[in-house]
């Protein structure tokens, strides 16, 4: 199998999705000739033309709102919001409309669209380019939220998202765009939305995460291994709907759960996962669930970001605490 | 020349049928008598519905209701310029627009009674549910128009908005998209001079709202919004421009909200009656009636029959509305996703258990007094 | 002491805040002559003039963004977003700027503003008029979030919010505007931001909530009382910063915690509270923490809202479950 | 007349100093020689800074940096029309604007090296940090202007934005507020023809961006954005209008982004060199230099000295920048609230513990290769 990095896998998924369904459109800022600022849409306009791969005006309400309209009108728009920090300027369409249209119209109008958005930090980007806004979207009914951590999952989940009859917000960990490499099957395939991935089998503690932080957890698991601790690593991949069965099964086995993520900790999606575990597996817990997130302050400019976003050491420290509980 | 004119613009205002019912024939409007009469009938019928809805609300038989009194022309005429497969996206003050498209009034009532089953448009139409957050439908309409352009069959998308809503950034981004991509969209600005208690002047220092169009390279025109002929001319031309690939238009219909913002509002708190009275004299229905009579297209008998038939038809709709069985609370769990995820299956089951313990209290809800509750 | 309802208390607080500080401005849609659609700003424009009480254009980005600018420029704007459902259209300013300016400018520019917004449902309002968007704001650093449940607290907390040197989002439970009545001291006073209120003393279970749901919990507590269960009711009043000490003290005493709120349950602020309790008081728990929120779907039109937002019975059922655990 | 003109507008374009350095004296511009020379010097100095910053980035001594090459006039001149106590809100492409206000270049470098200590403006100024989400500063600038109006001392707020940013709804709401309330605001649209890879034409079908102003009832004018005199005339008049209570203006400076969008961008992917070369011929500095020399205000010696002094001063700033001690990670916890809440005290303590276990690795961070990483 060919080896691709994550952005190449995204790019291949988009090529194949556009090939297999003429209704699929790609729109956003700089997605055309420039191929996207991360090259995720590279070659699409050359191949599918400027009618199907569209550089829009610089307007996020317009990008998301018109995508909703296109989806209602029978198309399969895949829009790109260039950075996580710019999602809020189109937030109204996400919170008030994207996930509601099907229910409001009793199923007559649906919104089969994908909103792609880079996610997370640690690439020394300017301010507002390293955010992790998943909690805002996950709290909003009617939307599915995906955040892969491997090239193979990125491709399979993106193809599944484009084929999905409902809106999917697809977060792409920008740190992994080039850093994450792996074998990716050439032909189109789906990775099921709503299923977590057991990234590492273990028995003493379950490290739960998504996106770039899944790799941080794997690194921490190796460190724990040296300390004689067997850590299981769960890569959620889909944030809503959550794969609760996989989470509970693992925690019932290990008795200890740690959730690592990049967003400010309070009110994060990790809080939901932590709450669900304690609410539903209380008697299996040998120690309190532990969350390791970014500090509850604005992300500093990049020179300090490595002290803001949890690294393997911080995950390790927290794991040690609950192991010693 | 050092100081040159980079671009110039002029925003026209069209008036054809005067408040006194005098038509200016120097401006050709291709509106055959039968069509004109059907517009008149719909305007009369929807006014009757409007009056009746307010009564129903006062009687606690309907929820908060947004009146269209005085805006019958700007409501009925634009939507009537569309084909069923064109897209219509009205506002919450849109009963007239939906009615012009053939929506049954029982559903409008059901909706304003807080029942989701009221979202029911004729199957052959492309009607979209309006958005309560004002302006948030405008970029969606741009997307609908975009889709029509891609389909290439001459379809058009029309969205309504109010004078206040033209201040929202959504308007800017929608028009920017439509003009930059030459999308077949028509935006009807119903300038009824008020955004709840905020007068038109406070929304924009621009002399007209139509002139905003120029900034986007779109076409803009202002019309007397109580003048069926002026509206019909401007909107049908805008629709044709859109169909033929010449891009979007903004048609500002200058009209007036004769009633409160909604049944929950008290306009007496913020505006004087003199202004209201002045606008009563410009009533869109009255002036058209005078014209039709002068042209021997209408008379007292016809009027009496119309009033009688309309009242009877409305009664039937009200009965049909009130005859709806109570909604099943479990229905709220349907149509959230194509396939319900585990947590909704779980929650639905929980609600079911709860409902089993409850006893039939599912009549029309007792509605709260509206006073200042919400706009 | 005079008896006021909650909207009268808010109105009085605004009158007194404008009296004591000329820098205080009130702006928003219909806040002037109309006195606000709920009459919260009644009489302010007549008393303080159209320069200090301003009807703005219909534009939420404009309202919040210009308030941030006014605050930076030395004023104390109190802006109103007319309904919870319209907060998302100004969300960009809240998520990206309101709470960040102090940190980004190393304290040189601060944003002492209050954003008032009605909150919650059950008043038979139209769509998008009955939302509970607190989770979106609580997850955002640099902002304080308040949601009172009594007239006395509404006044004291609003005065405290206006005097606060940092941005405060002030949610007003619209169901309580007229329904909640109580004695309110005439003179200006502060109710401390960040402190919960023990609304009812009990020993078997702690019912935690905020806003209108605090009254639902009190009602449920009475029902539990009839069943011989002594329920403590905690009215958080402030959502961020959270009064964790009060929460943990109560749960350590009762061993059982239930959090009731109006928002869709997943990713809600109740998830944060639930997670914190289990993470920090695990050994005191006699039963899993239980959350009772609205269903994770769009709020239906008002005819079904009473089946969507938890009522006392739903709280009671849930309390019974954890008591029987 | 049935079809009347509701309003008309004309957007002017001002050109005074031709690309060949020929000044049109028929248009009076009150710009004394000393002031003109200081503008020239600042433009030269900031270009030197710009070139040097790119080199530093390529050497891994600076983070992603947004070039202003070619926009020196539209950067330096507008900000120079303000008093220190007026408010300035530039964009991320704003080193020139800040420099015109006296900000020390070491801080610009520090900021683009990802160090929050770089947000440091002269104490006597009212400079605001720019917003990275484009356009989100525009309504804040309206609020700053609103504050100045309330203070009534003739203060003004000026905000810069790009051609692409003029498509954002924020622009609409900001101008709506400013015009409706007659706020003393000046919006400088730096139309450099590109929004990363998206050309100006795709942003708006409008012939100019300045004409958007008319829709709000604001004043709008387009100028040659590489022409110091045209910019100075238009902006200083706009500032005066604002000071005197005549409301907001939009000044579109038509210029060109000669370099990449940022050091992370490769403009070769989306635009041809012919266009770029054509614009090199309209260089704002070159044409001013020709004019100054012809007027005997400037010569080769002066130029040599300026280049030498500027290079030396810049070297000092770079040294000062690189001499900054590493930032203390704990600083990020200061200035989040006036008083830190319990959870931040807890988190800060946790970070402190972590830091104690770490060993001094706090030199300038190793910066990643920029290629396609972020704009
Ligand atoms: C985004 C948003 N903000 C505020 C409101 C509350 N609101 C409902 S109608 C209205 C006034 C709208 O005025 P206009 O656009 O002129 O339409 P009209 O009601 O006059 O038909 C307001 C402020 C809303 N629905 N949506
Ligand atoms: C809201 C938002 N969307 C997208 C971006 C990403 N982005 C950064 S600069 C830029 C182009 C801006 O173009 P323009 O306004 O013309 O300013 P210029 O860069 O040319 O100075 C884009 C799309 C952003 N910073 N903010
Ligand atoms: Mg109106
Ligand atoms: Mg540009």
XYZ file of N, CA and C in Angstrom, chain A residues 30 33-35 37-39 42 55-60 82-83 85-86 89 123-129 178 266 290 295-298 300-304 306-308 311 313-314 317, chain D residues 111 113-116 132-134 164 167-168 195-198 202-203 269-270 326-327 329 332-333 336 343-344 347 351 353-355 358 361-362 364-368 371-375:
270
model
N -9.342 30.091 -1.028
C -8.060 29.577 -1.531
C -8.047 28.071 -1.796
N -7.114 27.319 -7.254
C -5.781 27.297 -7.861
C -4.696 27.041 -6.815
N -4.876 27.627 -5.655
C -3.846 27.511 -4.617
C -3.855 26.148 -3.942
N -4.972 25.417 -4.117
C -5.044 24.090 -3.513
C -5.152 24.095 -2.003
N -4.481 26.375 1.758
C -3.228 26.832 2.369
C -2.424 25.654 2.916
N -3.070 24.506 3.088
C -2.330 23.301 3.512
C -2.212 22.296 2.366
N -2.719 22.707 1.179
C -2.670 21.843 -0.011
C -3.648 20.666 0.072
N -5.400 20.421 -3.258
C -4.478 20.473 -4.391
C -4.999 19.666 -5.585
N -13.314 29.100 -5.396
C -12.762 30.086 -4.470
C -13.851 31.098 -4.157
N -14.297 31.138 -2.923
C -15.385 32.044 -2.559
C -14.826 33.382 -2.082
N -15.700 34.374 -1.969
C -15.289 35.599 -1.271
C -14.903 35.270 0.181
N -14.226 36.186 0.821
C -13.753 35.983 2.191
C -14.907 36.249 3.159
N -15.724 35.241 3.393
C -16.929 35.463 4.187
C -17.438 34.127 4.720
N -17.207 33.872 5.993
C -17.535 32.554 6.546
C -19.034 32.298 6.684
N -10.877 28.003 6.748
C -9.424 27.902 6.602
C -8.683 27.572 7.894
N -9.180 28.106 9.015
C -8.586 27.786 10.311
C -9.661 27.731 11.385
N -9.742 29.023 14.148
C -10.022 30.313 14.782
C -11.010 31.161 14.003
N -11.365 30.714 12.809
C -12.298 31.491 11.993
C -13.664 30.827 11.916
N -16.714 32.951 13.252
C -17.391 33.991 12.475
C -18.478 33.392 11.578
N 2.050 24.104 15.623
C 2.815 24.284 14.376
C 3.363 25.709 14.305
N 3.489 26.358 15.466
C 4.049 27.718 15.499
C 3.274 28.672 14.598
N 1.975 28.553 14.612
C 1.148 29.418 13.776
C 0.826 30.712 14.518
N 0.386 31.716 13.779
C -0.002 32.962 14.444
C -1.237 32.764 15.327
N -1.607 33.829 16.034
C -2.769 33.779 16.916
C -4.021 33.340 16.140
N -4.921 32.690 16.841
C -6.200 32.258 16.249
C -6.022 31.212 15.144
N -4.842 30.633 15.044
C -4.604 29.581 14.048
C -4.379 28.229 14.713
N 1.390 16.795 7.933
C 2.615 16.253 7.364
C 3.299 15.275 8.301
N -12.065 23.397 30.794
C -13.418 23.533 31.358
C -14.470 23.649 30.259
N -9.430 11.347 34.978
C -8.570 12.531 34.949
C -8.618 13.154 33.560
N -4.694 24.826 29.355
C -5.099 25.668 30.469
C -6.336 26.479 30.071
N -7.087 26.930 31.059
C -8.314 27.678 30.783
C -8.047 29.160 30.579
N -7.135 29.407 29.670
C -6.800 30.772 29.281
C -6.663 30.787 27.764
N -6.644 31.981 27.230
C -6.407 32.115 25.795
C -5.064 31.461 25.447
N -1.525 31.252 24.250
C -0.517 32.305 24.061
C 0.023 32.254 22.638
N 0.761 33.282 22.228
C 1.434 33.211 20.938
C 2.372 32.001 20.952
N 2.773 31.546 19.769
C 3.294 30.183 19.632
C 4.552 29.866 20.427
N 5.274 30.891 20.825
C 6.522 30.593 21.513
C 6.270 29.835 22.816
N 5.099 30.026 23.391
C 4.779 29.327 24.647
C 3.772 28.197 24.455
N 3.928 25.236 23.560
C 4.272 23.892 24.055
C 4.089 23.782 25.570
N 3.958 24.945 26.221
C 3.664 24.919 27.657
C 2.160 25.018 27.912
N 1.415 25.204 26.842
C -0.036 25.398 26.959
C -0.787 24.118 26.612
N 1.646 17.936 26.687
C 2.581 17.049 25.991
C 2.557 15.679 26.688
N 4.548 14.287 28.566
C 4.953 14.332 29.975
C 3.777 14.678 30.880
N 2.975 15.639 30.423
C 1.824 16.031 31.247
C 0.818 14.878 31.336
N 2.363 12.406 33.795
C 2.193 12.848 35.197
C 0.797 12.541 35.709
N 6.689 40.101 18.262
C 5.344 39.573 18.030
C 5.369 38.469 16.986
N 7.663 36.654 16.213
C 8.422 35.497 16.698
C 7.549 34.698 17.664
N 6.283 35.101 17.776
C 5.367 34.347 18.630
C 5.491 34.672 20.101
N 5.883 35.913 20.399
C 6.088 36.317 21.792
C 5.096 37.431 22.140
N 4.234 37.163 23.116
C 3.191 38.143 23.467
C 3.764 39.464 23.971
N -6.557 38.868 14.219
C -6.192 37.916 13.167
C -7.439 37.436 12.410
N -8.548 37.178 13.079
C -9.758 36.895 12.291
C -10.148 38.174 11.551
N -9.943 38.182 10.252
C -10.054 39.451 9.529
C -11.448 40.062 9.692
N -10.113 41.723 0.560
C -10.870 40.516 0.871
C -11.762 40.729 2.083
N -15.420 41.874 2.251
C -16.544 40.952 1.999
C -17.186 40.453 3.287
N -16.539 40.679 4.419
C -17.055 40.161 5.683
C -18.248 40.969 6.177
N -6.396 38.490 -1.859
C -6.672 37.931 -0.541
C -6.056 36.530 -0.585
N -4.852 36.435 -0.099
C -4.028 35.243 -0.338
C -4.066 34.966 -1.840
N -4.763 33.904 -2.272
C -4.736 33.556 -3.701
C -5.972 34.031 -4.447
N -6.869 34.711 -3.760
C -8.135 35.108 -4.385
C -8.039 36.555 -4.867
N -12.911 38.539 -7.530
C -13.770 37.491 -6.963
C -14.396 37.912 -5.645
N -13.914 39.018 -5.092
C -14.467 39.467 -3.815
C -15.736 40.279 -4.011
N 2.093 30.142 -7.261
C 1.095 29.110 -7.528
C -0.171 29.668 -8.161
N -0.415 30.943 -7.965
C -1.731 31.435 -8.382
C -1.725 32.758 -9.156
N 14.259 34.807 27.376
C 13.114 33.951 27.049
C 11.904 34.331 27.906
N 10.711 34.195 27.343
C 9.517 34.540 28.119
C 9.315 33.526 29.234
N 7.029 31.108 30.931
C 5.750 30.455 30.603
C 4.632 30.816 31.583
N 1.764 33.559 31.016
C 0.499 33.435 30.302
C -0.695 33.454 31.253
N -0.426 33.162 32.528
C -1.521 33.160 33.502
C -1.812 34.543 34.074
N -5.471 37.553 32.817
C -6.642 36.929 32.195
C -7.912 37.520 32.780
N -9.494 28.305 39.588
C -9.008 27.269 38.667
C -7.731 27.714 37.959
N -7.557 29.025 37.773
C -6.307 29.475 37.141
C -5.148 29.445 38.139
N -4.173 25.868 38.076
C -3.482 25.480 36.843
C -2.087 26.089 36.780
N 1.468 24.146 36.338
C 2.504 24.443 35.338
C 3.834 24.717 36.026
N 4.933 23.506 38.807
C 5.515 22.209 39.194
C 6.193 21.570 37.989
N 5.476 21.570 36.862
C 6.014 20.943 35.644
C 7.318 21.615 35.237
N 7.312 22.947 35.282
C 8.502 23.684 34.839
C 9.706 23.374 35.720
N 11.608 20.667 34.495
C 12.270 20.822 33.193
C 13.554 21.612 33.327
N 15.445 25.030 28.389
C 15.432 24.779 26.937
C 14.794 25.997 26.299
N 14.874 27.132 27.018
C 14.068 28.283 26.629
C 14.827 29.295 25.784
N 15.359 30.884 21.744
C 14.415 31.141 20.656
C 13.938 29.802 20.130
N 12.640 29.671 19.923
C 12.130 28.369 19.489
C 12.647 28.041 18.093
N 12.861 26.776 17.835
C 13.191 26.354 16.483
C 11.916 26.466 15.662
N 11.939 27.262 14.633
C 10.716 27.494 13.861
C 10.623 26.477 12.739
N 9.409 26.045 12.441
C 9.242 25.023 11.408
C 9.400 25.646 10.028
N 6.689 26.308 4.532
C 5.997 25.864 3.316
C 4.564 25.402 3.583
N 3.635 26.158 3.043
C 2.232 25.743 3.101
C 1.704 25.467 4.486
N 2.447 25.859 5.486
C 1.981 25.526 6.824
C 0.764 26.338 7.236
N 0.821 27.625 7.007
C -0.326 28.479 7.319
C -0.103 29.828 6.662
N -1.188 30.534 6.368
C -1.013 31.805 5.660
C -0.604 32.917 6.626
